[in-house]
Short mmCIF file of C-alpha atoms in Angstrom, two decimals:
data_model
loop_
_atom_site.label_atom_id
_atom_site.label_comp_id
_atom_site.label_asym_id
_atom_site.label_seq_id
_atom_site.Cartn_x
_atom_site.Cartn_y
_atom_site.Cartn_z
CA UNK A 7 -57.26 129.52 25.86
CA UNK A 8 -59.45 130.55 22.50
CA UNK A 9 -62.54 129.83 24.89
CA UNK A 10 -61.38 131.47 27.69
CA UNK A 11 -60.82 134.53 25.73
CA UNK A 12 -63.90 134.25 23.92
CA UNK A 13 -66.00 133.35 27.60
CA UNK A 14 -64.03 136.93 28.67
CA UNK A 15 -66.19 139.00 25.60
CA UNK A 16 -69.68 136.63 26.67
CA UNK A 17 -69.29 138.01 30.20
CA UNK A 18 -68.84 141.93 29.02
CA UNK A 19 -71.84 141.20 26.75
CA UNK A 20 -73.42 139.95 29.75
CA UNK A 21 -72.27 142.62 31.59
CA UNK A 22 -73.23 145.40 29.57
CA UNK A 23 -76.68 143.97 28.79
CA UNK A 24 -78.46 142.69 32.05
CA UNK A 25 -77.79 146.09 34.01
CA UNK A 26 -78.72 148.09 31.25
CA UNK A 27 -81.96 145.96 30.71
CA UNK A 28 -83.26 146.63 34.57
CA UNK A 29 -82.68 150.56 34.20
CA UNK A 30 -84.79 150.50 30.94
CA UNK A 31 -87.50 148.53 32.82
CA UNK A 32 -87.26 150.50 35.77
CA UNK A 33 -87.50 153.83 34.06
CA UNK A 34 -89.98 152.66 31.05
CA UNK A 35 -92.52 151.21 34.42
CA UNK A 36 -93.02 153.71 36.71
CA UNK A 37 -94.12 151.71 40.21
CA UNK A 38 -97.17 150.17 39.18
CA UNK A 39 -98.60 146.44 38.78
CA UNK A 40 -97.26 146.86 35.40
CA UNK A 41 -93.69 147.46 36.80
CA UNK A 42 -94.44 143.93 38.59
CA UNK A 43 -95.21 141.76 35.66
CA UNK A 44 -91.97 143.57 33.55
CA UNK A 45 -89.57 142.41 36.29
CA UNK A 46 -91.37 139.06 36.47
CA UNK A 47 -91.44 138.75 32.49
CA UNK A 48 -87.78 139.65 32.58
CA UNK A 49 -86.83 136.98 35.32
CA UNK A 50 -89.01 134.26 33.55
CA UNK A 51 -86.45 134.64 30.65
CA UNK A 52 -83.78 133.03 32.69
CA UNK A 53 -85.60 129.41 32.80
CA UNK A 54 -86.81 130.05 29.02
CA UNK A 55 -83.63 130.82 27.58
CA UNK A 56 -82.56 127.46 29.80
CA UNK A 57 -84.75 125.20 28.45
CA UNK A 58 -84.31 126.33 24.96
CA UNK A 59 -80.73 126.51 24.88
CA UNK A 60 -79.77 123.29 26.85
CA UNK A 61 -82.55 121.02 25.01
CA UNK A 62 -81.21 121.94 21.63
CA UNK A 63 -78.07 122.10 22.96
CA UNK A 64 -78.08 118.62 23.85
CA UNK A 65 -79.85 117.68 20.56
CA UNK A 66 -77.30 119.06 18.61
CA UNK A 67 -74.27 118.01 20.33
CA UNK A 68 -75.09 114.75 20.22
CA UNK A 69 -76.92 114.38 16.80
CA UNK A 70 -74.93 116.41 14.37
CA UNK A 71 -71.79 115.96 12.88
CA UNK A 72 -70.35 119.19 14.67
CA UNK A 73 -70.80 118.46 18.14
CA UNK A 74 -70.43 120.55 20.51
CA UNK A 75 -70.04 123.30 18.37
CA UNK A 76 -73.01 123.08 16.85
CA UNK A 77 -74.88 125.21 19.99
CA UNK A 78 -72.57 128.20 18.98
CA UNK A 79 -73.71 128.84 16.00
CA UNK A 80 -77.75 128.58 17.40
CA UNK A 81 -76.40 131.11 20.07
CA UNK A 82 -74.86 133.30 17.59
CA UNK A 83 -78.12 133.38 15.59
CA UNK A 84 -80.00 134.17 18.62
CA UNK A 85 -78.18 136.83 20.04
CA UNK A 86 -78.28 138.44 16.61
CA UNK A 87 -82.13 138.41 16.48
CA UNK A 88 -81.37 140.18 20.32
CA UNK A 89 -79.75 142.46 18.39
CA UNK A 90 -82.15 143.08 15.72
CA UNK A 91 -84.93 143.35 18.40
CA UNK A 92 -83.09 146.40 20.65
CA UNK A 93 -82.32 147.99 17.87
CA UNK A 94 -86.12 148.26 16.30
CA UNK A 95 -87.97 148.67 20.06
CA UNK A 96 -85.90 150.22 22.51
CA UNK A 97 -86.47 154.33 22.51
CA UNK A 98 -83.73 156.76 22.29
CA UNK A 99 -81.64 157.19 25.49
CA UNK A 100 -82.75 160.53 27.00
CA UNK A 101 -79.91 162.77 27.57
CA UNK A 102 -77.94 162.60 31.20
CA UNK A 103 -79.24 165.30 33.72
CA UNK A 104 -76.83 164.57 35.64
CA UNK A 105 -74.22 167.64 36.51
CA UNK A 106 -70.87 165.85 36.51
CA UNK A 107 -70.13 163.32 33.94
CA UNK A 108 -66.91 162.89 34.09
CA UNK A 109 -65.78 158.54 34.90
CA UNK A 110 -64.04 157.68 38.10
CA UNK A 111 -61.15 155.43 35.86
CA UNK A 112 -59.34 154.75 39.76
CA UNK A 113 -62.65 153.57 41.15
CA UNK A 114 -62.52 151.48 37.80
CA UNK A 115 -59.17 150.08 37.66
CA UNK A 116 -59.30 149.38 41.50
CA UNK A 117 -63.32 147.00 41.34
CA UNK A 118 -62.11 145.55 38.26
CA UNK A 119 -58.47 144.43 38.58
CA UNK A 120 -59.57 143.41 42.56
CA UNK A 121 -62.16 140.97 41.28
CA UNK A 122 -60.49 139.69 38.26
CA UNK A 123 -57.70 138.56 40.40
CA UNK A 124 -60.06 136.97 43.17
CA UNK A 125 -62.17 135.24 40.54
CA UNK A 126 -58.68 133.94 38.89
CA UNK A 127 -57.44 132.18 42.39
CA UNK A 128 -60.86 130.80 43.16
CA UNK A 129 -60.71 128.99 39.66
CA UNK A 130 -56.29 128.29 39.83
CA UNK A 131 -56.11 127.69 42.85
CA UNK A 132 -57.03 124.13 43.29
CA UNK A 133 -54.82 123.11 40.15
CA UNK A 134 -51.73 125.48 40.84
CA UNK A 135 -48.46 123.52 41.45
CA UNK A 136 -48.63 123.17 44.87
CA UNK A 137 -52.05 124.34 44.97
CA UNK A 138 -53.66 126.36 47.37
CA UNK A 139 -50.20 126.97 49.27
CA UNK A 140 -48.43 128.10 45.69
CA UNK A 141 -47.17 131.38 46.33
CA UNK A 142 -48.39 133.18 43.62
CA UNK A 143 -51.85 131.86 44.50
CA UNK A 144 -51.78 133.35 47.90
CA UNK A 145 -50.04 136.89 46.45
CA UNK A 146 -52.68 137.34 44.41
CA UNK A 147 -55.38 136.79 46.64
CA UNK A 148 -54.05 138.86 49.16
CA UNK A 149 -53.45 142.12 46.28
CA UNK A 150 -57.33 141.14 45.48
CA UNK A 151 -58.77 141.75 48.22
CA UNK A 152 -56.66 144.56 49.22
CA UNK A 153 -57.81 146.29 46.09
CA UNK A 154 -61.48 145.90 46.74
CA UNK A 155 -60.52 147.25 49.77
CA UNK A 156 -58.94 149.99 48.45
CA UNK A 157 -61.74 150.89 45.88
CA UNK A 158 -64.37 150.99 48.54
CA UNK A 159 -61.98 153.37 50.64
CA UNK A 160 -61.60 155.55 47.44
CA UNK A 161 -65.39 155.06 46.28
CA UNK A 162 -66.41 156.78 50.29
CA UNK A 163 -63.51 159.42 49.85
CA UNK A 164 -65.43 160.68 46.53
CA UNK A 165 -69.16 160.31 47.86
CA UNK A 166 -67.80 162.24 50.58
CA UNK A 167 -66.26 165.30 48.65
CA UNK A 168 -69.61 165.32 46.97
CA UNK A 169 -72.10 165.50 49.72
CA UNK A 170 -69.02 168.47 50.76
CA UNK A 171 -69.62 169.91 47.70
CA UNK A 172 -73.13 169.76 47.60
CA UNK A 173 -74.47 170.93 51.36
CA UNK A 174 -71.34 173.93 50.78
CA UNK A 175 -72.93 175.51 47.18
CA UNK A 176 -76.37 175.20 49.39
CA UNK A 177 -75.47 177.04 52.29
CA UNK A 178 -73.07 179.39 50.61
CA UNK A 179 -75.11 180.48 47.88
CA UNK A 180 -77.72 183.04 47.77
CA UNK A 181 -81.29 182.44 46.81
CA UNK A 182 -81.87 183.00 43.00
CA UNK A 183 -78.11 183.62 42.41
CA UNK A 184 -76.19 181.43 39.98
CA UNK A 185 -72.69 181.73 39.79
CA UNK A 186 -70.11 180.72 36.79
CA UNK A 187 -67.27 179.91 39.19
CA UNK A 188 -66.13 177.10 39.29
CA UNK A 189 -66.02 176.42 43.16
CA UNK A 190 -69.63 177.33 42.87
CA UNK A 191 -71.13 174.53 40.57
CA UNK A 192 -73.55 172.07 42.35
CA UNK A 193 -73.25 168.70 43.43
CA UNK A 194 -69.65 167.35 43.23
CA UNK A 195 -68.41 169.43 39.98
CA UNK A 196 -66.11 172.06 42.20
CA UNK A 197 -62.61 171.73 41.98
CA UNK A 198 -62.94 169.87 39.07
CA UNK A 199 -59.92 167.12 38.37
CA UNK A 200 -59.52 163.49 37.00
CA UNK A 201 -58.60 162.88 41.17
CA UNK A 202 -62.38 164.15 42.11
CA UNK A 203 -64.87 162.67 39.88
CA UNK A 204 -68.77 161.09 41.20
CA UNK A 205 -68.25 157.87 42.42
CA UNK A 206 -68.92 154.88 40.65
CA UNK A 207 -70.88 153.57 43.47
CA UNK A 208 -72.26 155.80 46.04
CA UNK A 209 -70.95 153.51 49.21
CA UNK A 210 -74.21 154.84 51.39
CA UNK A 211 -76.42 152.36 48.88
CA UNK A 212 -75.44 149.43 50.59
CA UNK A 213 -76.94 151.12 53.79
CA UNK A 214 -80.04 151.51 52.01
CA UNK A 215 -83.76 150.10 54.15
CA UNK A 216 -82.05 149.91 57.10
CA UNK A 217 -79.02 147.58 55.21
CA UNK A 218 -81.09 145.73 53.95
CA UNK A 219 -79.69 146.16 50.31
CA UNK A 220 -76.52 144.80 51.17
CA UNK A 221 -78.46 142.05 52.88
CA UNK A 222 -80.61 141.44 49.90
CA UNK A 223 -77.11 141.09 48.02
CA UNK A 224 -75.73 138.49 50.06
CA UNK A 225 -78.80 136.71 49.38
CA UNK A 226 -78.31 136.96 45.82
CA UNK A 227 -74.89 135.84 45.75
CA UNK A 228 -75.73 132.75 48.25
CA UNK A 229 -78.65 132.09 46.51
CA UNK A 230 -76.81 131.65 43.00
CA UNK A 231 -73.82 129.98 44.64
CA UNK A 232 -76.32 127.06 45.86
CA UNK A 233 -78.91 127.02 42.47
CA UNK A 234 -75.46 127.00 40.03
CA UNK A 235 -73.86 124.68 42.27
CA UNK A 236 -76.46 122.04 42.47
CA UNK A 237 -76.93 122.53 38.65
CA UNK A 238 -73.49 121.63 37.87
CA UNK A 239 -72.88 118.79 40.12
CA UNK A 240 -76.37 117.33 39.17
CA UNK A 241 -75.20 117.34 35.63
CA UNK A 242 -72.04 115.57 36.28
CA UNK A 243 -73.67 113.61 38.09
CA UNK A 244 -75.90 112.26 35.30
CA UNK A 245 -73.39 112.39 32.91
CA UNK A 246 -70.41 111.12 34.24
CA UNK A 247 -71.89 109.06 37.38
CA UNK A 248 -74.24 107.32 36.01
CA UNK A 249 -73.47 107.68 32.28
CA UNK A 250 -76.24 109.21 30.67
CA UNK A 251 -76.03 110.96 27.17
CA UNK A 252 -76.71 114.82 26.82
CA UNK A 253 -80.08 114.15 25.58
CA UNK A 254 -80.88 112.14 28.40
CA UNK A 255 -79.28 114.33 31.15
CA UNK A 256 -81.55 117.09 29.39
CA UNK A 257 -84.55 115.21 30.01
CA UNK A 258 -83.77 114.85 33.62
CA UNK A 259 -83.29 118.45 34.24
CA UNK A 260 -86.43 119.76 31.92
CA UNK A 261 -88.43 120.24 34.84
CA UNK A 262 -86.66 122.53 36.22
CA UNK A 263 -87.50 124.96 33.10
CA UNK A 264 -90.99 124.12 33.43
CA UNK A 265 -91.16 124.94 37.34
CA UNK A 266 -88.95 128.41 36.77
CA UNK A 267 -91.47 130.21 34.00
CA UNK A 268 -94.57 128.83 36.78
CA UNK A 269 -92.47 130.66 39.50
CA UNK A 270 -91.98 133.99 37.85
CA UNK A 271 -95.47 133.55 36.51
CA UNK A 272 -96.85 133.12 40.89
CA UNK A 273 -94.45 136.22 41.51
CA UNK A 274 -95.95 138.50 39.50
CA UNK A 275 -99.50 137.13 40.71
CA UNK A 276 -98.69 137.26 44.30
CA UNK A 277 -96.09 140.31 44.27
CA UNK A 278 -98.25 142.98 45.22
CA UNK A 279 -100.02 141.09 48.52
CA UNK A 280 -97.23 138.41 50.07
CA UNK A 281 -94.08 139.69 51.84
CA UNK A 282 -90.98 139.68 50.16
CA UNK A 283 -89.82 138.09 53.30
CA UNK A 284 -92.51 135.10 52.40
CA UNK A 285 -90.95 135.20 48.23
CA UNK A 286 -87.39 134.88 49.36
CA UNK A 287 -87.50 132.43 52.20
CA UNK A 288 -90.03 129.84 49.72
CA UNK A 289 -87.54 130.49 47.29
CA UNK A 290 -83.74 129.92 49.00
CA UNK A 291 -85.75 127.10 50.93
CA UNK A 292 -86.80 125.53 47.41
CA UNK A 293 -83.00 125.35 46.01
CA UNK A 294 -81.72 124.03 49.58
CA UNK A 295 -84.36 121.10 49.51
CA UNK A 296 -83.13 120.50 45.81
CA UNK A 297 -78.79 120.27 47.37
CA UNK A 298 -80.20 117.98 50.23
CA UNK A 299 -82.03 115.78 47.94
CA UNK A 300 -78.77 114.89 45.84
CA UNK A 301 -76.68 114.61 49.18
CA UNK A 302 -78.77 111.88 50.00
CA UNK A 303 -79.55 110.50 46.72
CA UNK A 304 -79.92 106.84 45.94
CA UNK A 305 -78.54 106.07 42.54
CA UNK A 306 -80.63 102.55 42.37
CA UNK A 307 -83.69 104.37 43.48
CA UNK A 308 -86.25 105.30 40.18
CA UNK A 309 -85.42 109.37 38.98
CA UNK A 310 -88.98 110.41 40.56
CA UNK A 311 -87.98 109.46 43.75
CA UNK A 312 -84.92 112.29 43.87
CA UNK A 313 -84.63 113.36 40.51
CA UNK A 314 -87.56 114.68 39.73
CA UNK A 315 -88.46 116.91 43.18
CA UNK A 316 -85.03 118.18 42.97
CA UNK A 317 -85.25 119.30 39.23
CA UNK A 318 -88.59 121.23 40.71
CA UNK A 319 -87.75 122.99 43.49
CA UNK A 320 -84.33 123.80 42.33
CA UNK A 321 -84.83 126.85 40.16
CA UNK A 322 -87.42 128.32 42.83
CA UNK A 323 -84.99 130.02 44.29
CA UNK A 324 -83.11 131.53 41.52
CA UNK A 325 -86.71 132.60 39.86
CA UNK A 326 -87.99 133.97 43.05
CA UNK A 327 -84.99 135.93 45.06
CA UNK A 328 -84.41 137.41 41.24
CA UNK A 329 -87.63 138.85 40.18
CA UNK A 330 -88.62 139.92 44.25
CA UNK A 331 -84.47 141.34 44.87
CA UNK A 332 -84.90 143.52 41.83
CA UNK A 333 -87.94 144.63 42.48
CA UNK A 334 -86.64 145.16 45.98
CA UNK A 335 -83.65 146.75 44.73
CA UNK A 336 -85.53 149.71 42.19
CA UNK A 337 -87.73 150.44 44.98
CA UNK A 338 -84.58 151.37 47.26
CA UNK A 339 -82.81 152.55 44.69
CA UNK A 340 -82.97 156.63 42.78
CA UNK A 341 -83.77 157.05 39.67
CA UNK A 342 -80.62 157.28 37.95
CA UNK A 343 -79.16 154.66 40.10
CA UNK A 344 -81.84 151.70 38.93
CA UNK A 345 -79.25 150.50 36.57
CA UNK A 346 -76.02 150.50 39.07
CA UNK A 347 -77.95 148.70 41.55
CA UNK A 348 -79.45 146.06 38.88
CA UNK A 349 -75.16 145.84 37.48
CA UNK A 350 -74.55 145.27 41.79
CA UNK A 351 -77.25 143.12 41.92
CA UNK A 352 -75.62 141.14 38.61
CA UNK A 353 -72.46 141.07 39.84
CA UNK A 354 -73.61 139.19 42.92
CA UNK A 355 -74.78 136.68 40.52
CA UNK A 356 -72.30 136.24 38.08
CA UNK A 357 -69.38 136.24 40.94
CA UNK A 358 -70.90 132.55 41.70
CA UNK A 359 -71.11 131.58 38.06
CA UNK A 360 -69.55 128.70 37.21
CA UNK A 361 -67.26 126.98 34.85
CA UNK A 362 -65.62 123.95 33.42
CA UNK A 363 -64.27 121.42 36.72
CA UNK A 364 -60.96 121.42 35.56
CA UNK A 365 -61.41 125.35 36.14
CA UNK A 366 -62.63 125.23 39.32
CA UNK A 367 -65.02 127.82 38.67
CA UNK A 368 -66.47 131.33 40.48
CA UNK A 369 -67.06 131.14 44.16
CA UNK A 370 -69.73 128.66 45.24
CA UNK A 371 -68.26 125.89 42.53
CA UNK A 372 -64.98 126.57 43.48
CA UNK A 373 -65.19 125.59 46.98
CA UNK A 374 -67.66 122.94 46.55
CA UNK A 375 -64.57 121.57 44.30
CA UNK A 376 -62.40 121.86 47.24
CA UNK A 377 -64.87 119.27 48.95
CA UNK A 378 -65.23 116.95 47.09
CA UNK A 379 -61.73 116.48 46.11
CA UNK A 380 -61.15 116.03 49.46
CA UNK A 381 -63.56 113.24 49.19
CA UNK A 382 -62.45 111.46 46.15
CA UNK A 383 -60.08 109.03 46.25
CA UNK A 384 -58.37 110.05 42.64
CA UNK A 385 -58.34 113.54 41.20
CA UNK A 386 -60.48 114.63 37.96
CA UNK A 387 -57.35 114.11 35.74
CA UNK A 388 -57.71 109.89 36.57
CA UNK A 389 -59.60 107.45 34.51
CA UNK A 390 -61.57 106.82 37.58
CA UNK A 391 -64.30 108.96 38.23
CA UNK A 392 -65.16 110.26 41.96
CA UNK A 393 -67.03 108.16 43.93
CA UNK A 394 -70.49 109.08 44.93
CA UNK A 395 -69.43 110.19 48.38
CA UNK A 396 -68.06 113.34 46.25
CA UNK A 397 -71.23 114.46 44.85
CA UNK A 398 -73.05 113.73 47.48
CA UNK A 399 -70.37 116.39 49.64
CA UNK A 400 -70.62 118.77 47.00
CA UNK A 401 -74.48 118.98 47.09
CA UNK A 402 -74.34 119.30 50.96
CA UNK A 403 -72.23 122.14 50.64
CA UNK A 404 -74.60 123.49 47.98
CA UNK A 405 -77.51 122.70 51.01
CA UNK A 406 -75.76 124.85 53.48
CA UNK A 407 -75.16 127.99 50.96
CA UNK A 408 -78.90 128.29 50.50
CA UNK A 409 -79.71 127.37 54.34
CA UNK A 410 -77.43 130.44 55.12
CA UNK A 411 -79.61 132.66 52.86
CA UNK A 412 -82.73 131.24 54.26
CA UNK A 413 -81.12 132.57 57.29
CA UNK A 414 -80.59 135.81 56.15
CA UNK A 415 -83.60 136.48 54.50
CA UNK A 416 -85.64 135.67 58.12
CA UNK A 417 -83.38 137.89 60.22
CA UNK A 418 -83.46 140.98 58.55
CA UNK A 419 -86.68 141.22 56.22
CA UNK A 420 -89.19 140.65 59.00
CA UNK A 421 -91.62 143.43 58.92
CA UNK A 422 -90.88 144.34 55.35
CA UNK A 423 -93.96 143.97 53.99
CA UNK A 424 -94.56 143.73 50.22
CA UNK A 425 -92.44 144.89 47.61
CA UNK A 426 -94.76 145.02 44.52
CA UNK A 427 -97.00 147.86 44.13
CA UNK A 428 -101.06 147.59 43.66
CA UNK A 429 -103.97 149.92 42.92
CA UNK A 430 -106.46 150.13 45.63
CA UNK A 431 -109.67 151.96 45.20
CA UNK A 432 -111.52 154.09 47.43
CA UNK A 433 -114.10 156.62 48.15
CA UNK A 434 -113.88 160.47 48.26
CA UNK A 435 -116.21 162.11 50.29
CA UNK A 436 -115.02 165.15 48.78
CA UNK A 437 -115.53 164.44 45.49
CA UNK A 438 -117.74 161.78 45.67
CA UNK A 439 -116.19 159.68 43.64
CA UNK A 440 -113.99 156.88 43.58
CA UNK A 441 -110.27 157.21 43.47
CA UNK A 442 -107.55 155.09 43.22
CA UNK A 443 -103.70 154.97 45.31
CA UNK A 444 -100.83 152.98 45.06
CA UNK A 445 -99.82 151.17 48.09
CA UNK A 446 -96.79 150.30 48.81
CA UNK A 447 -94.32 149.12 51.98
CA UNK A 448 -94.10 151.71 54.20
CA UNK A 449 -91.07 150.65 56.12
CA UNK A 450 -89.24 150.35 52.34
CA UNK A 451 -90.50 153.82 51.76
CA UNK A 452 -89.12 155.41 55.24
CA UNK A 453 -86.09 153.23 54.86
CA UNK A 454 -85.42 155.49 52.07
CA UNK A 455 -86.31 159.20 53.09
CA UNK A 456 -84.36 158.02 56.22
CA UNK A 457 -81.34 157.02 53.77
CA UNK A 458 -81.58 160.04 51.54
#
């Protein structure tokens, strides 16, 4: 319970940070190659902070006298030097322009009680009494989704009495002439009341480029189901399959880190000229050939025979779909939405996070555990550990997540074109000089006129 609770106030940190992070990057890089290499940077932190944190991690669980709570105290350390380091470069916060401030706390209760409740039946459900047929299972699943529902109902009701609001001041209102009633304030302040407050999220984003955000979403989310998936069945699989220490289960998965910092490091070489159709279809391909290695793997066969590719290719997906969606995402995106869509485009992460097995875990874990206890001939609570045929069906159903956002990504981002943004020079006969202009997709860029 103590690390649930304490997982609960990670997750807001989480929360709070990541979203926050893409909106200063978004608005500190105005589009530019610049603005390339500061999402790229960003992503590349993912496979760092990885590779740091599960090699020590390892060392110190199984060297020191602590265990495994040794890594809490390096984590504490480093997230206080995090600390220390906002606090000393980030710049002031510019004050809001925006006309209504007031918080849509429905809107909030609705998004956040709906998903809590999903989240907890994906991770109960498989250990409930009677599992996925206890009744309070299916209660709560159905009151879930009804209140995502409901929240995306309530989130188009306000967009709508803004736009209202909006195109009525316009038309009403004579040129030059500024009135201090309160009907006639712009953009979704008349009839002010805690009932008819902005939106939290404007609905019409996910119909952004043609759809194509709520496409490159889905991607996300399938991508991170499959990457997090194979992750944490490879890792049981070292460690409780074929009985290898932390240390050595570390070892195994190091390339991994190695292959994610060269991925964001091709991204932000190749951003500005290859298709982000060409990024994201390498990149969900990458992860699936990692799943369909371990579904087939051989455990008397040498680790470089499915080890070792499948450590390589399986954070190319994670590296590339994050550092080309968010890219992808602030080019879509207003200004002074960069840092709802980069919380969206976290929350389609984080909803296939995982956690410990006898938690299920988010999403893509979750139902892999549904497989593979299907498989196994005893449950996780036995002194006898799955058989092989489990982790073998839990890595096929990793396979198929990031086969189905393969699938996505070549149905509807053909014809994007690139999603970086590069200087190109060229002549002026009237000036007679060179000059240089940022080029950029133009179906992204019509996409959005056609949107706004």
């Amino acid at each position: 319970m103590t690390l649930d609770i304490l997982r609960g106030f990670q997750g807001i940190g989480a929360a709070a940070t990541i979203p926050a992070s893409l909106g200063i990057l978004a608005h500190a890089f105005p589009p530019s190659r610049t603005r390339n290499v500061a999402f790229s940077t960003f992503a590349a932190g993912a496979p760092l902070g990885a590779a740091l944190g599960m090699a020590l991690g390892g060392v110190l669980t199984q060297e020191t006298v602590m265990s495994w709570r040794s890594p809490f105290y390096l984590e504490t350390g480093l997230t206080f030097l995090c600390l220390i380091g906002g606090l000393i470069s980030f710049d002031p916060d510019q004050p809001s322009t925006e006309p209504d401030k007031r918080v849509d706390w429905i809107g909030a209760f609705l998004v956040t009680a709906g998903l809590v409740l999903i989240v907890f039946v994906l991770g109960q459900g498989e250990i409930a009494p009677e599992g996925w047929k206890t009744p309070y299972i299916i209660a709560l699943l159905i009151t879930g989704v009804l209140l995502v529902i409901l929240f995306l109902l309530w989130q188009s009701h306000l967009e709508q009495l803004q736009d209202h609001s909006l195109f009525s001041n316009l038309d009403d209102e004579p040129k030059g002439y500024h009135s201090n009633r309160e009907a006639d304030k712009p953009a979704g302040t008349s009839a002010r009341s805690w009932l008819t407050p902005p939106p939290l999220m404007k609905v019409s984003l996910w119909r952004r480029a043609k759809g194509r955000f709520a496409i490159m979403m889905a991607i996300a989310f399938l991508t991170w189901c499959s990457f997090l998936s194979w992750n944490f069945w490879a890792q049981l699989y070292y460690q409780d399959y074929m009985g290898y220490s932390p240390v050595q289960t570390v070892l195994r998965l190091l390339p991994m880190f190695v292959s994610g910092v060269i991925c964001n490091i091709l991204v932000a070489a190749v951003v500005d000229y290859a298709p982000v159709l060409y990024l994201i279809v390498i990149g969900t391909a990458g992860t699936s050939l990692a799943s369909l290695l371990f579904a087939v793997i051989n455990p008397n066969t040498v680790y470089w025979a499915f080890g070792f590719p499948g450590a390589v290719v399986a954070v190319i997906g994670a590296d590339f779909v994050f550092a080309s969606g968010t890219l992808f995402i602030a080019k879509v995106a207003e200004p002074h939405e960069q840092s709802l869509a980069g919380a969206l485009f976290q929350t389609m992460t984080q909803v296939s996070r995982l956690s410990p097995p006898s938690h299920g875990g988010s999403t893509g874990v979750a139902l892999l555990n549904v497989v593979t206890r299907q498989q196994a001939a005893t449950g996780w609570g036995s002194e006898t550990l799955p058989p092989l045929e489990s982790y073998q069906a839990a890595q096929w159903g990793a396979f198929a997540f990031g086969v189905l956002a393969t699938l996505l990504a070549i149905i509807f981002f053909r014809g994007v074109g690139v999603v970086g943004e590069r200087k190109v020079t060229a002549y002026d006969d009237d000036s007679k000089q060179e000059k240089s202009t940022t080029v950029s997709s133009p179906d992204l860029e019509d996409s959005k006129q056609i949107s706004n």
